[in-house]
Amino acid sequence: MGSEIKVAKNSSTDLRLSQVQLDREVELVSIDLPDSQAEPLFERGFLPGCRICPVRSSPSGDPIVDIDGSQMALRRETADCLCVKALRDLKGK
Amino acid sequence: MSPTEETEHLGQVLESSKDIPLIALAGAPNSGKTTLFNRLTGLRQKVANYPGVTVEKHVGELRSGDQVLADLVDLPGIHGFSARTLDEKITKDVLEGRVDGLKKPDAVVIVTDSTRLENQLMLVEQVLELNLPALLVLNMADELKGRGGSVNTNALSEKLGIEVIWTNGRTGEGTGAIIEYISRLKDNDFVPSNDIKNPTTAHKLPVLESFSKRKEAVKEAVSDAEFIPPEPSAVSGFLDSLVLHKIWGPMIFFAVVVFVFQSIFTWAVPLMDGIELLIETSGIWMSEILPDTWLKSLLVDGIWAGVGSVVVFLPQILILFLFIGILEDSGYMARAAVIADRVMYRIGLQGKAFLPLLSGYACAVPAILSARTIEDDRDRMATIFVTPFMTCSARLPVYVLLIAAFIPNEPFMGTFLNQRAGVLILLYALGIAAAIMTAFILKRTLLKAEPSTFLMELPPYRLPSVQSLGLRLLDRGKIFLLRVGKIIFAVTIVLWILTQFPRTELGPPEIEQSALGQIGHVIEPAIEPLGFDWRIGIGLITSLAAREVIVGTLGTIYGMEAADEESLDLQSALQESVSFPAAIGLLVFFAFALQCMATVATVKRETGGWKWASFQFFYMLALGYFGALIAFNIF
Ligand SMILES: Nc1nc2c(ncn2[C@@H]2O[C@H](COP(=O)(O)OP(=O)(O)O)[C@@H](O)[C@H]2O)c(=O)[nH]1
Ligand SMILES: [Mg+2]
């Protein structure tokens, strides 16, 4: 819990969840946050390999994503720390 | 139907029934635990469509005819066992049997929202790691099937090594299977087994690996069970496109907040006036028929006045919680939290603080309890700390009295606003400003931390059910009457005793000579710089029970001094003995100071000690004192 080890940043991708367009499904590569801050994300299924799809943004421009059939609102700052990779061009859900 | 057991009594209740199995209901927030709990026990426990609303653990009996089959505990919703939040700590402690007086549960019923099965199974995996006999409940069967989803329960059961059943909490379908599972537990020869064949060791791994491992197990389970996720709800999608719209969203948000406030005043105030009148006239009636003894004085001035000062707030609190209930049950509150998050975050709070702060306008006690849904400890602490700055209903009678006595009823800003209304609005704003400033400073000093991770789940919109709203109101009303009532009641009686001594040969002393009056004189030097005399001093002390008690106290003091006892005269009496600047100071004092022992006691409980509770009390007192001092000197 108190571990300071950061989840390794994947060098092959610079794409962050905050940059992903709406309705474009992506795959989570890594979470660039200390464990203590990443754990709530892990618990909700934000784990390397999972699929995330931004479905809308809040009035303040923060992303709302679909993950495993749940809609989850997070902050831009958090989304900035989620390294993702594009899956394929998808027409949305 | 037995009444809701308060957490404190929980120990005794269960200690005495060792042979009755204890069954825990666990699961993610909003999966339907409370709905099922109410169905199974007939117990009054509130239900809501806002993640994490179960703020206390509740226990009830599951009966079959006359026989008690089991005791059921409804646990708060959690996402995991990292024990970051109070709710997670409580749940983990209960499940591991580490709560004093509460035995380790004999089995756990894991309730899941089947429409989000894959998401929910992560928690199921973690619960199974505790190696308790378990039953998996796939709730919201109606929604899953209605939107075209399905899952093979046999395969899922096979995979997880526990029984799996369907339920619909709304109609009660499937609850029979839960009862059947529990009654089988009572037979000694039935030993429900978990997946003993491969005990998971996930929790011994580093955090990320342990979750990845669980995720793998979940992936396998959903694919083996041929889980077909439901189509996303079209209605929810449409509503969200409005409610979370860039322009409409904030407008709807604002309209909702204004509407809720409006309703508190337009609907609750006449009711409160009615109750007040009722208490007053019944008090007068009582004092007429009772013989003139100290007992009468205790009954009428002590107990009846104490009861009255609690009960008058009930309408306002119930109406506010009715609206909050509708907002929560419908799913709007989760969206409101998302909309409010940005602004709150700048201040040093977060979106989930919106609900406690809004509730704080009725009463800080239930509001502080609802702060438990805030995951980050520091955010939660900051929220609890600033919630009493919201203008709760107990401040209103004080404001109304002083404003009526000192502020002229003249137009202000054209015909737009009356001066009195203007001052009232200013006082509300003063509370908000103090809250913002305090949160801002706290989060940069004592509660400084890495920014927390704000995650808000948006449940689908659901039509609130009348029954669940009714249960919620009952629950809120009970918390208010028990928590707040007990303390106000006790303090009122103590204060009454202080007015009765030292006895003179004619009976009770003049109020100035009484123990209370002497205390008033003792603190007089401290409040003299604010322009207050010993009478206001007594009022400040009695208002520690609850703010509005000062109104009655001042009425009594001035009433005892002057021969004629007309309530109208309290205003003119005040005008004579309190200067205008001092009156403004008194308003400011009440806007800031934490004159409420019930709140202090709640904060102490919720933060686990006196440290924060006393800090908050003295901080707010200092702010009130210096605020009043400044007001007294500039006006
Ligand atoms: N459609 C549907 N709604 C349900 C069902 N069970 C519960 N609900 C609703 O889901 C919401 C959350 O339920 P609640 O019992 O408060 O969940 P808890 O947070 O797990 O205690 C409430 O609005 C319930 O009325 C169900 O089986 N079907
Ligand atoms: Mg609940």
CSV table of C-alpha atoms in Angstrom, one decimal, chain B residues 160-406:
chain,number,residue,atom,x,y,z
B,160,LEU,CA,-16.9,-19.6,-8.8
B,161,GLY,CA,-17.6,-22.6,-6.6
B,162,ILE,CA,-20.6,-21.0,-4.9
B,163,GLU,CA,-24.3,-21.0,-5.4
B,164,VAL,CA,-25.7,-18.3,-7.8
B,165,ILE,CA,-29.2,-17.1,-7.9
B,166,TRP,CA,-31.3,-14.4,-9.6
B,167,THR,CA,-33.3,-11.7,-7.8
B,168,ASN,CA,-35.4,-8.6,-8.5
B,169,GLY,CA,-35.2,-6.4,-5.5
B,170,ARG,CA,-38.1,-4.3,-6.8
B,171,THR,CA,-40.6,-7.1,-6.9
B,172,GLY,CA,-39.0,-9.4,-4.4
B,173,GLU,CA,-38.7,-12.2,-7.0
B,174,GLY,CA,-35.9,-14.6,-6.0
B,175,THR,CA,-35.7,-13.6,-2.4
B,176,GLY,CA,-37.2,-17.0,-1.6
B,177,ALA,CA,-34.0,-18.6,-2.8
B,178,ILE,CA,-31.9,-16.4,-0.4
B,179,ILE,CA,-34.2,-17.5,2.5
B,180,GLU,CA,-33.8,-21.1,1.4
B,181,TYR,CA,-30.0,-20.8,1.3
B,182,ILE,CA,-30.0,-19.3,4.8
B,183,SER,CA,-32.3,-21.9,6.2
B,184,ARG,CA,-30.1,-24.6,4.9
B,185,LEU,CA,-27.2,-23.0,6.8
B,186,LYS,CA,-29.0,-23.8,10.0
B,187,ASP,CA,-28.9,-27.5,9.3
B,188,ASN,CA,-25.6,-28.7,10.8
B,189,ASP,CA,-25.0,-31.3,8.1
B,190,PHE,CA,-25.1,-28.7,5.4
B,191,VAL,CA,-21.7,-27.1,5.0
B,192,PRO,CA,-21.7,-24.7,2.1
B,193,SER,CA,-18.3,-24.8,0.4
B,194,ASN,CA,-16.3,-22.2,-1.3
B,195,ASP,CA,-13.9,-22.8,-4.0
B,196,ILE,CA,-11.6,-24.6,-1.7
B,197,LYS,CA,-10.0,-26.4,-4.6
B,198,ASN,CA,-8.0,-23.4,-5.5
B,199,PRO,CA,-7.7,-21.0,-2.7
B,200,THR,CA,-6.8,-17.7,-4.1
B,201,THR,CA,-3.6,-16.0,-3.0
B,202,ALA,CA,-4.2,-12.8,-4.9
B,203,HIS,CA,-4.3,-10.7,-1.8
B,204,LYS,CA,-0.7,-11.6,-1.0
B,205,LEU,CA,0.6,-10.2,-4.2
B,206,PRO,CA,1.6,-6.6,-4.9
B,207,VAL,CA,-1.4,-4.4,-5.6
B,208,LEU,CA,-1.4,-4.3,-9.4
B,209,GLU,CA,-0.6,-8.0,-9.8
B,210,SER,CA,-3.3,-9.0,-7.3
B,211,PHE,CA,-5.9,-7.0,-9.2
B,212,SER,CA,-4.7,-8.3,-12.5
B,213,LYS,CA,-5.0,-11.8,-11.2
B,214,ARG,CA,-8.5,-11.2,-10.1
B,215,LYS,CA,-9.3,-9.6,-13.4
B,216,GLU,CA,-8.1,-12.7,-15.2
B,217,ALA,CA,-10.4,-14.9,-13.0
B,218,VAL,CA,-13.3,-12.6,-13.8
B,219,LYS,CA,-12.6,-12.7,-17.5
B,220,GLU,CA,-12.6,-16.5,-17.4
B,221,ALA,CA,-15.8,-16.5,-15.4
B,222,VAL,CA,-17.8,-14.2,-17.6
B,223,SER,CA,-16.7,-16.1,-20.7
B,224,ASP,CA,-17.4,-19.5,-19.2
B,225,ALA,CA,-20.8,-18.2,-18.1
B,226,GLU,CA,-21.5,-16.8,-21.6
B,227,PHE,CA,-22.3,-13.4,-20.1
B,228,ILE,CA,-24.0,-11.2,-22.6
B,229,PRO,CA,-23.9,-7.6,-21.4
B,230,PRO,CA,-27.2,-5.6,-21.7
B,231,GLU,CA,-27.7,-2.9,-24.3
B,232,PRO,CA,-27.0,0.5,-22.7
B,233,SER,CA,-30.1,2.1,-21.5
B,234,ALA,CA,-31.4,4.5,-24.1
B,235,VAL,CA,-33.4,6.6,-21.7
B,236,SER,CA,-30.4,7.1,-19.5
B,237,GLY,CA,-28.3,8.1,-22.5
B,238,PHE,CA,-30.8,10.7,-23.6
B,239,LEU,CA,-31.2,12.1,-20.1
B,240,ASP,CA,-27.5,12.3,-19.6
B,241,SER,CA,-27.1,14.2,-22.9
B,242,LEU,CA,-29.3,16.9,-21.3
B,243,VAL,CA,-28.2,16.7,-17.7
B,244,LEU,CA,-24.5,16.7,-18.5
B,245,HIS,CA,-24.8,19.1,-21.4
B,246,LYS,CA,-22.4,22.0,-21.5
B,247,ILE,CA,-25.0,24.6,-21.1
B,248,TRP,CA,-28.2,22.8,-20.0
B,249,GLY,CA,-26.4,20.8,-17.5
B,250,PRO,CA,-25.3,23.6,-15.2
B,251,MET,CA,-28.7,25.3,-15.7
B,252,ILE,CA,-30.6,22.3,-14.6
B,253,PHE,CA,-28.2,21.9,-11.7
B,254,PHE,CA,-28.8,25.4,-10.6
B,255,ALA,CA,-32.6,25.1,-11.1
B,256,VAL,CA,-32.6,22.0,-9.0
B,257,VAL,CA,-30.7,23.6,-6.1
B,258,VAL,CA,-32.9,26.7,-6.2
B,259,PHE,CA,-36.0,24.6,-6.3
B,260,VAL,CA,-34.9,22.6,-3.3
B,261,PHE,CA,-34.2,25.7,-1.3
B,262,GLN,CA,-37.4,27.3,-2.3
B,263,SER,CA,-39.3,24.3,-1.1
B,264,ILE,CA,-37.7,24.4,2.3
B,265,PHE,CA,-39.0,27.9,2.8
B,266,THR,CA,-42.4,27.8,1.1
B,267,TRP,CA,-43.5,24.4,2.4
B,268,ALA,CA,-41.6,23.8,5.6
B,269,VAL,CA,-42.0,27.2,7.2
B,270,PRO,CA,-45.8,27.1,7.6
B,271,LEU,CA,-45.5,23.5,9.0
B,272,MET,CA,-42.9,24.6,11.4
B,273,ASP,CA,-44.9,27.6,12.5
B,274,GLY,CA,-47.8,25.2,13.1
B,275,ILE,CA,-45.8,22.8,15.2
B,276,GLU,CA,-44.4,25.7,17.2
B,277,LEU,CA,-47.8,27.1,17.9
B,278,LEU,CA,-49.0,23.6,18.9
B,279,ILE,CA,-46.1,23.2,21.4
B,280,GLU,CA,-46.6,26.6,22.8
B,281,THR,CA,-50.3,26.3,23.3
B,282,SER,CA,-50.0,22.8,24.8
B,283,GLY,CA,-47.2,24.2,27.1
B,284,ILE,CA,-49.5,26.9,28.3
B,285,TRP,CA,-52.3,24.4,28.6
B,286,MET,CA,-50.1,22.1,30.7
B,287,SER,CA,-49.0,25.0,33.0
B,288,GLU,CA,-52.6,25.8,33.6
B,289,ILE,CA,-53.7,22.4,34.7
B,290,LEU,CA,-50.6,21.4,36.6
B,291,PRO,CA,-50.2,22.4,40.2
B,292,ASP,CA,-47.6,25.2,40.7
B,293,THR,CA,-44.5,23.2,41.8
B,294,TRP,CA,-41.0,22.7,40.6
B,295,LEU,CA,-42.2,19.6,38.8
B,296,LYS,CA,-44.5,21.7,36.6
B,297,SER,CA,-41.5,24.0,35.8
B,298,LEU,CA,-39.4,21.0,34.9
B,299,LEU,CA,-42.1,19.6,32.7
B,300,VAL,CA,-43.1,22.8,31.0
B,301,ASP,CA,-40.0,24.9,30.8
B,302,GLY,CA,-37.5,22.1,30.8
B,303,ILE,CA,-38.8,18.9,29.1
B,304,TRP,CA,-41.6,20.3,26.9
B,305,ALA,CA,-39.5,23.2,25.7
B,306,GLY,CA,-36.7,20.8,25.0
B,307,VAL,CA,-38.9,18.4,23.0
B,308,GLY,CA,-40.4,21.4,21.2
B,309,SER,CA,-37.1,22.8,20.1
B,310,VAL,CA,-36.2,19.5,18.5
B,311,VAL,CA,-39.6,18.7,16.9
B,312,VAL,CA,-40.0,22.1,15.1
B,313,PHE,CA,-37.2,21.3,12.8
B,314,LEU,CA,-38.6,18.0,11.7
B,315,PRO,CA,-40.7,19.3,8.8
B,316,GLN,CA,-37.8,21.2,7.2
B,317,ILE,CA,-35.5,18.3,7.6
B,318,LEU,CA,-37.9,15.8,6.2
B,319,ILE,CA,-38.8,18.0,3.3
B,320,LEU,CA,-35.1,18.5,2.4
B,321,PHE,CA,-34.4,14.9,2.8
B,322,LEU,CA,-37.4,14.0,0.7
B,323,PHE,CA,-35.9,16.0,-2.2
B,324,ILE,CA,-32.5,14.7,-1.6
B,325,GLY,CA,-34.0,11.3,-1.6
B,326,ILE,CA,-35.7,11.8,-4.9
B,327,LEU,CA,-32.4,13.2,-6.3
B,328,GLU,CA,-30.5,10.2,-5.0
B,329,ASP,CA,-32.9,7.5,-6.0
B,330,SER,CA,-33.4,8.8,-9.5
B,331,GLY,CA,-29.7,8.9,-10.1
B,332,TYR,CA,-29.4,12.7,-10.5
B,333,MET,CA,-27.3,13.2,-7.4
B,334,ALA,CA,-24.4,11.3,-8.9
B,335,ARG,CA,-24.6,13.6,-11.9
B,336,ALA,CA,-24.8,16.6,-9.7
B,337,ALA,CA,-21.6,15.5,-7.9
B,338,VAL,CA,-19.9,15.3,-11.3
B,339,ILE,CA,-21.1,18.8,-12.3
B,340,ALA,CA,-20.0,20.2,-8.9
B,341,ASP,CA,-16.7,18.5,-8.8
B,342,ARG,CA,-14.6,21.1,-10.8
B,343,VAL,CA,-15.7,24.0,-8.6
B,344,MET,CA,-15.4,21.9,-5.4
B,345,TYR,CA,-12.0,20.7,-6.4
B,346,ARG,CA,-10.7,24.3,-6.8
B,347,ILE,CA,-11.8,25.0,-3.2
B,348,GLY,CA,-10.1,21.9,-1.9
B,349,LEU,CA,-13.1,19.6,-1.8
B,350,GLN,CA,-14.6,17.3,-4.4
B,351,GLY,CA,-17.9,16.5,-6.1
B,352,LYS,CA,-19.0,14.0,-3.5
B,353,ALA,CA,-19.0,16.8,-0.9
B,354,PHE,CA,-22.0,18.3,-2.7
B,355,LEU,CA,-24.5,16.0,-1.0
B,356,PRO,CA,-23.3,16.6,2.6
B,357,LEU,CA,-23.1,20.3,2.0
B,358,LEU,CA,-26.6,20.4,0.6
B,359,SER,CA,-27.9,18.3,3.5
B,360,GLY,CA,-26.1,20.7,5.8
B,361,TYR,CA,-28.8,23.3,5.1
B,362,ALA,CA,-31.2,21.2,7.0
B,363,CYS,CA,-29.0,19.8,9.7
B,364,ALA,CA,-25.3,19.2,10.0
B,365,VAL,CA,-25.7,15.9,11.8
B,366,PRO,CA,-27.1,13.7,9.0
B,367,ALA,CA,-25.0,15.7,6.6
B,368,ILE,CA,-21.8,14.8,8.3
B,369,LEU,CA,-22.9,11.1,8.3
B,370,SER,CA,-23.4,11.3,4.6
B,371,ALA,CA,-19.8,12.4,4.1
B,372,ARG,CA,-18.8,8.8,4.6
B,373,THR,CA,-19.2,8.2,0.9
B,374,ILE,CA,-16.2,10.3,0.2
B,375,GLU,CA,-13.3,8.0,-0.4
B,376,ASP,CA,-10.4,10.2,0.2
B,377,ASP,CA,-9.8,10.7,4.0
B,378,ARG,CA,-8.6,14.2,3.7
B,379,ASP,CA,-11.4,15.3,1.4
B,380,ARG,CA,-13.8,13.7,3.9
B,381,MET,CA,-12.2,15.4,6.8
B,382,ALA,CA,-12.3,18.8,5.1
B,383,THR,CA,-16.0,18.3,4.1
B,384,ILE,CA,-16.9,17.4,7.7
B,385,PHE,CA,-15.0,20.4,8.9
B,386,VAL,CA,-16.8,22.9,6.7
B,387,THR,CA,-20.3,21.4,6.7
B,388,PRO,CA,-21.5,23.2,9.8
B,389,PHE,CA,-20.9,26.5,8.1
B,390,MET,CA,-23.9,25.8,5.9
B,391,THR,CA,-26.9,27.7,7.3
B,392,CYS,CA,-28.8,24.9,9.0
B,393,SER,CA,-32.4,25.3,10.0
B,394,ALA,CA,-31.6,25.9,13.7
B,395,ARG,CA,-29.9,29.2,12.7
B,396,LEU,CA,-33.1,30.5,11.1
B,397,PRO,CA,-35.1,31.4,14.2
B,398,VAL,CA,-32.2,33.3,15.5
B,399,TYR,CA,-31.7,35.2,12.3
B,400,VAL,CA,-35.4,35.9,11.9
B,401,LEU,CA,-35.7,37.3,15.5
B,402,LEU,CA,-32.6,39.6,15.2
B,403,ILE,CA,-33.4,40.7,11.7
B,404,ALA,CA,-37.0,41.5,12.6
B,405,ALA,CA,-35.8,43.5,15.6
B,406,PHE,CA,-33.0,45.4,14.0
